[in-house]
Coordinates of C-alpha atoms in Angstrom, one line a residue:
X1 CA 59.2 -7.1 -34.5
X2 CA 59.0 -8.7 -30.8
X3 CA 56.1 -8.7 -28.7
X4 CA 56.7 -6.4 -25.5
X5 CA 58.0 -8.7 -22.8
X6 CA 55.9 -7.5 -20.0
X7 CA 52.6 -7.6 -21.9
X8 CA 51.7 -11.2 -20.5
X9 CA 52.3 -9.8 -17.0
X10 CA 49.9 -6.9 -17.6
X11 CA 47.3 -9.4 -19.1
X12 CA 47.7 -11.9 -16.0
X13 CA 47.3 -8.9 -13.8
X14 CA 43.9 -7.6 -15.2
X15 CA 42.7 -11.1 -15.0
X16 CA 43.7 -10.9 -11.1
X17 CA 41.9 -7.4 -10.6
X18 CA 38.9 -8.8 -12.3
X19 CA 38.9 -11.8 -10.3
X20 CA 39.3 -9.8 -7.1
X21 CA 36.7 -7.7 -8.0
X22 CA 34.2 -10.3 -8.8
X23 CA 35.1 -12.1 -5.4
X24 CA 34.5 -8.8 -3.5
X25 CA 31.4 -8.3 -5.1
X26 CA 30.3 -12.0 -4.3
X27 CA 31.1 -11.2 -0.7
X28 CA 28.9 -8.0 -0.6
X29 CA 26.1 -10.1 -2.0
X30 CA 26.6 -12.9 0.6
X31 CA 26.8 -10.5 3.4
X32 CA 23.7 -8.7 2.3
X33 CA 21.5 -11.8 1.5
X34 CA 19.1 -11.0 4.4
X35 CA 19.3 -7.3 3.9
X36 CA 15.5 -6.0 3.1
X37 CA 15.7 -4.3 -0.3
X38 CA 19.2 -5.1 -1.3
X39 CA 19.8 -5.8 -4.9
X40 CA 22.5 -8.4 -5.7
X41 CA 25.3 -6.9 -7.8
X42 CA 27.4 -8.0 -10.5
X43 CA 30.8 -7.2 -12.1
X44 CA 30.5 -6.2 -15.7
X45 CA 33.8 -7.0 -17.7
X46 CA 34.9 -6.1 -21.3
X47 CA 37.7 -7.5 -23.3
X48 CA 40.6 -5.0 -23.9
X49 CA 41.5 -4.0 -27.2
X50 CA 44.0 -6.4 -28.9
X51 CA 47.5 -5.5 -29.6
X52 CA 48.1 -5.7 -33.5
X53 CA 51.5 -6.9 -34.7
X54 CA 51.6 -6.0 -38.4
X55 CA 54.5 -8.3 -39.4
X56 CA 54.9 -11.1 -36.7
X57 CA 56.3 -13.7 -39.2
X58 CA 59.7 -13.3 -40.8
X59 CA 58.7 -16.0 -43.1
X60 CA 55.4 -15.0 -44.4
X61 CA 55.1 -11.5 -43.2
X62 CA 51.7 -12.1 -41.6
X63 CA 50.6 -10.2 -38.7
X64 CA 48.6 -11.4 -35.6
X65 CA 46.6 -9.8 -32.6
X66 CA 47.5 -10.4 -29.1
X67 CA 44.8 -10.2 -26.4
X68 CA 45.8 -7.8 -23.7
X69 CA 43.3 -8.6 -20.9
X70 CA 40.2 -7.5 -19.5
X71 CA 38.7 -4.2 -17.9
X72 CA 36.3 -3.7 -15.3
X73 CA 33.7 -1.3 -16.8
X74 CA 31.2 -1.2 -13.7
X75 CA 29.5 -2.9 -10.9
X76 CA 25.9 -2.7 -11.5
X77 CA 22.7 -3.8 -9.5
X78 CA 20.5 -6.7 -11.1
X79 CA 17.0 -4.9 -11.4
X80 CA 14.2 -5.4 -13.5
X81 CA 12.2 -2.1 -13.9
X82 CA 9.2 -3.6 -15.5
X83 CA 8.5 -5.8 -12.3
X84 CA 9.3 -2.6 -10.1
X85 CA 6.5 -1.1 -11.8
X86 CA 4.1 -3.8 -11.6
X87 CA 5.2 -4.2 -7.9
X88 CA 4.4 -0.6 -7.0
X89 CA 1.0 -0.7 -8.9
X90 CA 0.0 -3.8 -7.0
X91 CA 1.4 -2.3 -3.7
X92 CA -1.0 0.7 -4.5
X93 CA -4.0 -1.5 -5.3
X94 CA -3.3 -3.9 -2.0
X95 CA -2.9 -1.1 0.5
X96 CA -6.1 0.7 -0.9
X97 CA -8.1 -2.4 -0.5
X98 CA -6.8 -3.4 2.6
X99 CA -7.8 -0.1 4.1
X100 CA -11.4 -0.2 2.8
X101 CA -11.8 -3.8 4.1
X102 CA -10.3 -2.8 7.4
X103 CA -12.5 0.3 7.9
X104 CA -15.8 -1.4 6.6
X105 CA -15.2 -4.5 8.9
X106 CA -15.4 -2.0 11.5
X107 CA -18.8 -0.6 10.3
X108 CA -20.1 -4.4 10.2
X109 CA -18.9 -4.8 13.8
X110 CA -20.6 -1.9 15.1
X111 CA -23.7 -3.2 13.5
X112 CA -23.5 -6.6 15.6
X113 CA -25.9 -8.4 13.5
X114 CA -26.9 -11.2 13.6
X115 CA -26.9 -11.2 17.6
X116 CA -29.3 -10.8 20.4
X117 CA -27.9 -7.4 21.2
X118 CA -28.4 -6.1 17.6
X119 CA -30.9 -3.6 16.1
X120 CA -33.0 -6.2 14.4
X121 CA -33.6 -8.0 17.7
X122 CA -34.6 -4.8 19.3
X123 CA -37.1 -3.9 16.7
X124 CA -38.6 -7.1 16.6
X125 CA -39.1 -6.8 20.6
X126 CA -40.5 -3.2 20.1
X127 CA -43.1 -4.4 17.8
X128 CA -43.8 -7.4 20.0
X129 CA -44.6 -5.3 22.9
X130 CA -47.1 -3.3 21.1
X131 CA -48.7 -6.4 20.0
X132 CA -48.8 -7.4 23.9
X133 CA -50.0 -3.9 24.7
X134 CA -52.7 -4.5 22.3
X135 CA -53.8 -7.7 24.1
X136 CA -53.9 -6.0 27.5
X137 CA -53.9 -2.2 27.0
X138 CA -54.2 -1.6 30.7
X139 CA -51.4 -3.8 31.8
X140 CA -48.8 -1.7 33.5
X141 CA -45.9 -4.1 32.6
X142 CA -47.2 -3.9 29.0
X143 CA -47.2 -0.2 28.9
X144 CA -43.5 -0.1 30.7
X145 CA -42.2 -2.6 28.3
X146 CA -43.2 -0.3 25.1
X147 CA -41.5 2.8 26.8
X148 CA -38.3 0.8 27.7
X149 CA -37.7 -1.1 24.4
X150 CA -38.8 2.1 22.5
X151 CA -35.9 3.8 24.0
X152 CA -33.7 0.9 23.6
X153 CA -34.3 1.1 19.9
X154 CA -33.6 4.9 19.8
X155 CA -30.4 4.2 21.8
X156 CA -29.1 1.7 19.3
X157 CA -29.6 4.0 16.4
X158 CA -28.0 6.8 18.5
X159 CA -25.1 4.8 19.0
X160 CA -24.8 3.5 15.6
X161 CA -24.9 7.1 14.5
X162 CA -22.3 7.8 16.7
X163 CA -19.9 5.1 15.8
X164 CA -20.3 6.0 12.1
X165 CA -19.3 9.8 13.1
X166 CA -16.4 8.3 14.9
X167 CA -14.9 6.4 12.1
X168 CA -15.5 9.4 9.8
X169 CA -13.3 11.3 12.3
X170 CA -10.8 8.6 12.4
X171 CA -10.5 8.4 8.6
X172 CA -10.1 12.3 8.3
X173 CA -7.4 12.2 11.2
X174 CA -5.6 9.2 9.2
X175 CA -5.5 11.1 6.0
X176 CA -4.5 14.3 7.4
X177 CA -1.7 12.7 9.4
X178 CA -0.3 11.1 6.2
X179 CA -0.6 14.0 4.0
X180 CA 0.7 16.7 6.6
X181 CA 3.3 18.6 4.5
X182 CA 5.7 18.6 7.6
X183 CA 5.5 15.3 9.4
X184 CA 3.2 13.1 7.0
X185 CA 4.7 10.0 5.7
X186 CA 4.3 11.1 1.9
X187 CA 6.2 14.2 2.7
X188 CA 8.9 12.1 4.5
X189 CA 9.2 9.6 1.7
X190 CA 9.5 12.5 -1.0
X191 CA 12.0 14.5 0.8
X192 CA 14.1 11.4 1.3
X193 CA 13.9 10.5 -2.6
X194 CA 15.0 14.0 -3.3
X195 CA 18.0 13.9 -1.0
X196 CA 19.0 10.5 -2.3
X197 CA 18.6 11.9 -5.9
X198 CA 21.3 14.6 -5.0
X199 CA 23.5 11.9 -3.5
X200 CA 23.4 9.8 -6.4
X201 CA 24.0 12.5 -8.9
X202 CA 26.9 13.6 -6.9
X203 CA 28.5 10.1 -6.7
X204 CA 28.1 9.2 -10.3
X205 CA 29.5 12.5 -11.5
X206 CA 32.6 11.6 -9.6
X207 CA 32.6 8.1 -11.1
X208 CA 31.6 6.3 -8.1
X209 CA 29.1 3.6 -8.0
X210 CA 25.9 4.5 -6.3
X211 CA 24.3 1.1 -5.9
X212 CA 23.5 1.2 -2.2
X213 CA 22.2 4.7 -2.5
X214 CA 19.8 3.4 -5.4
X215 CA 18.9 0.4 -3.2
X216 CA 17.5 3.1 -0.7
X217 CA 15.9 5.1 -3.1
X218 CA 13.9 2.0 -4.7
X219 CA 12.9 1.0 -1.1
X220 CA 11.4 4.6 -0.3
X221 CA 9.5 4.6 -3.7
X222 CA 8.2 1.2 -2.8
X223 CA 7.1 2.6 0.5
X224 CA 5.4 5.8 -1.1
X225 CA 3.5 3.6 -3.6
X226 CA 1.3 2.3 -0.7
X227 CA -0.4 5.5 -0.3
X228 CA -1.2 6.3 -4.0
X229 CA -0.1 5.5 -7.6
X230 CA 3.5 6.3 -8.5
X231 CA 5.3 6.8 -11.9
X232 CA 9.2 7.0 -12.0
X233 CA 11.3 8.4 -14.8
X234 CA 15.1 8.4 -14.7
X235 CA 17.0 11.3 -15.8
X236 CA 20.5 11.2 -17.5
X237 CA 22.3 12.0 -14.4
X238 CA 21.0 9.3 -12.2
X239 CA 18.2 11.4 -10.7
X240 CA 14.4 10.3 -11.1
X241 CA 11.2 12.2 -11.2
X242 CA 8.4 10.8 -9.3
X243 CA 4.8 11.5 -10.2
X244 CA 2.0 10.7 -7.7
X245 CA -1.7 10.2 -7.4
X246 CA -4.0 10.8 -10.5
X247 CA -0.9 12.6 -12.2
X248 CA 0.9 9.4 -11.9
X249 CA -1.8 7.5 -13.9
X250 CA -1.6 10.3 -16.5
X251 CA 2.0 10.2 -16.9
X252 CA 1.9 6.3 -17.4
X253 CA -0.5 7.1 -20.1
X254 CA 1.8 9.5 -21.8
X255 CA 0.7 12.7 -20.3
X256 CA 3.7 15.0 -19.1
X257 CA 3.5 15.6 -15.6
X258 CA 4.3 19.5 -15.2
X259 CA 4.3 19.3 -11.1
X260 CA 5.7 15.8 -10.0
X261 CA 5.9 15.1 -6.4
X262 CA 9.6 14.6 -6.7
X263 CA 11.7 16.5 -9.6
X264 CA 15.4 15.8 -9.0
X265 CA 16.2 17.5 -5.6
X266 CA 12.9 19.3 -5.7
X267 CA 9.7 18.2 -3.7
X268 CA 6.1 19.7 -4.7
X269 CA 3.6 18.8 -1.8
X270 CA 1.2 21.6 -2.7
X271 CA 0.2 20.4 -6.3
X272 CA 0.1 16.8 -5.3
X273 CA -1.5 16.5 -1.8
X274 CA -4.9 17.7 -2.9
X275 CA -8.1 15.9 -3.0
X276 CA -8.4 16.2 -6.9
X277 CA -5.1 14.5 -7.2
X278 CA -5.7 11.6 -4.7
X279 CA -9.5 10.8 -5.0
X280 CA -9.8 7.6 -7.0
X281 CA -6.1 7.2 -7.5
X282 CA -6.0 4.2 -5.2
X283 CA -3.7 3.4 -2.5
X284 CA -4.3 4.2 1.4
X285 CA -5.0 7.9 0.5
X286 CA -7.4 7.1 -2.2
X287 CA -9.3 4.5 -0.2
X288 CA -9.6 7.2 2.8
X289 CA -11.1 9.4 0.6
X290 CA -13.5 7.1 -0.9
X291 CA -14.6 6.3 2.6
X292 CA -15.0 9.7 3.8
X293 CA -14.1 13.2 2.3
X294 CA -14.4 15.9 4.9
X295 CA -14.0 18.4 2.2
X296 CA -17.2 17.4 0.5
X297 CA -18.9 15.3 3.4
X298 CA -19.3 12.4 1.0
X299 CA -18.0 8.8 0.8
X300 CA -18.9 5.3 1.8
X301 CA -19.4 5.9 5.4
X302 CA -21.5 9.1 4.8
X303 CA -23.8 7.0 2.4
X304 CA -24.1 4.7 5.4
X305 CA -25.0 7.4 7.8
X306 CA -27.6 8.8 5.2
X307 CA -29.2 5.4 5.1
X308 CA -29.2 5.0 8.7
X309 CA -30.9 8.4 9.1
X310 CA -33.5 7.3 6.5
X311 CA -34.4 4.2 8.6
X312 CA -34.5 6.4 11.8
X313 CA -36.9 9.0 9.8
X314 CA -39.0 6.0 8.6
X315 CA -39.3 4.8 12.0
X316 CA -40.5 7.7 13.5
X317 CA -42.9 8.7 10.7
X318 CA -44.6 5.3 10.5
X319 CA -44.9 4.8 14.2
X320 CA -46.3 8.3 15.1
X321 CA -48.4 8.1 11.7
X322 CA -49.9 4.7 12.7
X323 CA -51.0 6.1 16.2
X324 CA -52.4 9.4 14.7
X325 CA -54.4 7.4 12.1
X326 CA -55.6 4.9 14.8
X327 CA -56.7 7.5 17.2
X328 CA -60.0 9.3 17.2
X329 CA -58.4 12.8 17.8
X330 CA -56.3 12.4 14.6
X331 CA -53.2 14.8 14.4
X332 CA -53.7 15.6 18.2
X333 CA -52.7 12.1 19.3
X334 CA -49.7 11.9 21.4
X335 CA -46.6 10.6 19.1
X336 CA -44.4 7.9 20.6
X337 CA -41.2 9.4 19.0
X338 CA -40.1 12.9 19.4
X339 CA -41.3 14.5 15.8
X340 CA -38.3 16.7 15.9
X341 CA -35.8 13.8 16.2
X342 CA -35.8 12.4 12.7
X343 CA -32.2 11.3 12.2
X344 CA -30.4 8.4 13.7
X345 CA -28.4 10.7 15.9
X346 CA -31.5 12.6 17.4
X347 CA -34.2 10.0 17.5
X348 CA -35.8 9.7 20.9
X349 CA -38.9 8.6 22.7
X350 CA -41.2 11.6 23.1
X351 CA -39.9 13.7 26.3
X352 CA -43.6 14.5 27.0
X353 CA -44.3 10.8 27.7
X354 CA -41.2 10.4 30.0
X355 CA -41.6 13.6 31.7
X356 CA -45.1 12.9 32.8
X357 CA -44.3 10.2 34.5
X358 CA -47.2 8.3 33.3
X359 CA -47.3 5.2 31.1
X360 CA -48.1 5.6 27.3
X361 CA -51.7 6.6 26.9
X362 CA -52.3 4.4 24.0
X363 CA -55.4 2.4 23.3
X364 CA -55.9 -1.1 21.8
X365 CA -56.5 0.2 18.3
X366 CA -53.4 2.5 18.5
X367 CA -51.3 -0.5 19.7
X368 CA -52.6 -2.7 17.0
X369 CA -51.6 -0.2 14.4
X370 CA -48.1 0.2 15.5
X371 CA -47.7 -3.7 15.8
X372 CA -48.6 -4.1 12.3
X373 CA -45.6 -2.2 11.2
X374 CA -43.2 -5.3 12.4
X375 CA -42.7 -6.1 8.7
X376 CA -42.8 -2.4 7.7
X377 CA -40.7 -0.2 5.7
X378 CA -38.2 0.6 8.5
X379 CA -37.7 -2.9 9.3
X380 CA -37.3 -3.8 5.7
X381 CA -34.9 -0.8 5.1
X382 CA -32.8 -1.9 8.1
X383 CA -32.4 -5.5 7.0
X384 CA -31.6 -4.2 3.3
X385 CA -29.0 -2.1 5.1
X386 CA -27.3 -4.8 7.0
X387 CA -27.3 -6.9 3.9
X388 CA -25.6 -4.1 2.1
X389 CA -22.9 -3.7 4.4
X390 CA -22.2 -7.4 4.8
X391 CA -22.0 -7.5 0.9
X392 CA -19.7 -4.6 0.7
X393 CA -17.4 -6.1 3.6
X394 CA -17.1 -9.5 1.8
X395 CA -16.4 -7.9 -1.7
X396 CA -13.7 -5.7 -0.1
X397 CA -12.3 -8.9 1.9
X398 CA -12.3 -10.9 -1.4
X399 CA -10.7 -8.1 -3.5
X400 CA -7.9 -7.6 -0.7
X401 CA -7.1 -11.3 -0.7
X402 CA -6.8 -11.3 -4.6
X403 CA -4.8 -8.4 -4.6
X404 CA -2.4 -9.6 -1.6
X405 CA -1.8 -13.0 -3.5
X406 CA -0.7 -10.9 -6.7
X407 CA 1.5 -8.7 -4.7
X408 CA 3.0 -11.8 -3.2
X409 CA 3.7 -13.4 -6.4
X410 CA 5.1 -10.3 -8.1
X411 CA 7.3 -9.8 -5.1
X412 CA 8.8 -13.5 -5.1
X413 CA 9.3 -12.9 -9.0
X414 CA 11.1 -9.7 -8.4
X415 CA 13.0 -11.3 -5.6
X416 CA 14.0 -14.2 -7.9
X417 CA 15.7 -11.7 -10.2
X418 CA 17.1 -9.2 -7.6
X419 CA 17.5 -11.2 -4.4
X420 CA 20.7 -13.2 -3.4
X421 CA 20.7 -16.8 -3.8
X422 CA 23.5 -18.2 -1.5
X423 CA 23.7 -21.2 -3.5
X424 CA 24.4 -19.2 -6.6
X425 CA 26.7 -17.0 -4.9
X426 CA 28.7 -19.8 -3.6
X427 CA 28.9 -21.3 -7.0
X428 CA 30.3 -17.9 -8.4
X429 CA 32.8 -17.6 -5.6
X430 CA 34.5 -20.9 -6.4
X431 CA 34.6 -20.1 -10.0
X432 CA 36.1 -16.5 -9.4
X433 CA 38.5 -18.0 -6.9
X434 CA 39.6 -20.5 -9.5
X435 CA 39.8 -17.7 -12.1
X436 CA 42.1 -15.8 -9.5
X437 CA 44.3 -18.7 -9.0
X438 CA 44.7 -19.3 -12.8
X439 CA 45.9 -15.8 -13.4
X440 CA 48.1 -15.9 -10.5
X441 CA 49.7 -19.1 -12.0
X442 CA 50.0 -17.3 -15.4
X443 CA 52.0 -14.5 -13.5
X444 CA 54.2 -17.1 -11.7
X445 CA 55.1 -18.9 -14.8
X446 CA 56.1 -15.5 -16.6
X447 CA 58.1 -14.7 -13.6
X448 CA 59.8 -18.3 -13.6
X449 CA 60.7 -17.8 -17.1
X450 CA 62.0 -14.5 -16.7
X451 CA 64.2 -15.6 -13.6
X452 CA 65.7 -18.5 -15.8
X453 CA 66.4 -16.1 -18.7
X454 CA 68.1 -13.9 -16.5
X455 CA 70.3 -16.7 -14.7
X456 CA 71.2 -17.9 -18.0
X457 CA 72.5 -14.6 -19.3
X458 CA 74.1 -13.8 -15.9
X459 CA 75.6 -17.4 -16.2

């Protein structure tokens, strides 16, 4: 039995095709070395089934197997799904902590402490004025200083309360913008993933590699992970399901998500963009709800507002109470602060004092009683408030820096696997060029042999 004469040519041709595919793929990698989110690709090769010759030898009767070349089975991306999951989880954490740190830093900046323009300085000056008034109760300048600096304290509290209210509005606006079902970024990402799912499934059904589409989809899922937790499961047709928020955390623990954000080509925003699914789930959205939830009126900023209201109420109560206790007329004594303004937003000097155009009608004993409050509960509460805000900001900054370092480390590790190394690709290019030249040399040699045989027969 003879071996088919052209089998060697077919074997060499398969080598040429495999080397050419590898060269083309290497060129694609080099061209996209700087493309964000690009995953390097590799050609997967499989040895062709050997040709069995049952009785090649006429002497021994033994058979043999001859290799028939190589097949290109696929061109795949180099990805590590475990690192993808780690990256997205850390991206959720980092963005949530960055949001918290940014907003809390604005709260701290609004306090303007310690400085000569902060409320602490204003309070100290206010109580110092009362002490001066006690020394010279009839002095017009001392009387005016009490009025002016008392108004300054009230204005400071009014301003700080307004700043907190503004931050609450900004947090709510940012949250509503991100979760808008029509124009929000979450909806935009979810719709892109669903669209890419359909394109990938269609390409794979037609036997076409969808590596570029898969890279686009992974990039969008990475972007989505900054807003809340995500969990990705792959279907047999190449599509993915994406769970979001608390549902993603449950899915990671083995609980089936009945209403994923993205299910193939379908998107469910109604069940996923809810406070219950996003609150405490991490990411930018979870952080925003933790700072201020407009539905319930709760959150870190709301807590600050409550504390500030308590300080204002304490200041009104203690100052007016000290005057009342020190005045012989008791409860009928003229309060310094408006008794109806007991919050940081409404605290004000008693309008009956300012409307009369006269100076505060306070005696030495009344002034001494108010001056004694300089180290009282209102000042202590405000100092504790400033300390608490500072501690919260420092903790948020430390957490953000730590999470950023971890995110960078995971990103670098992922890039080392999926990213393109030009040195490695150039080495591969030389290898594949040599493989191509070797296969071409085999074909040339076989061709020369056939030509010589034909010339011999023709001669």
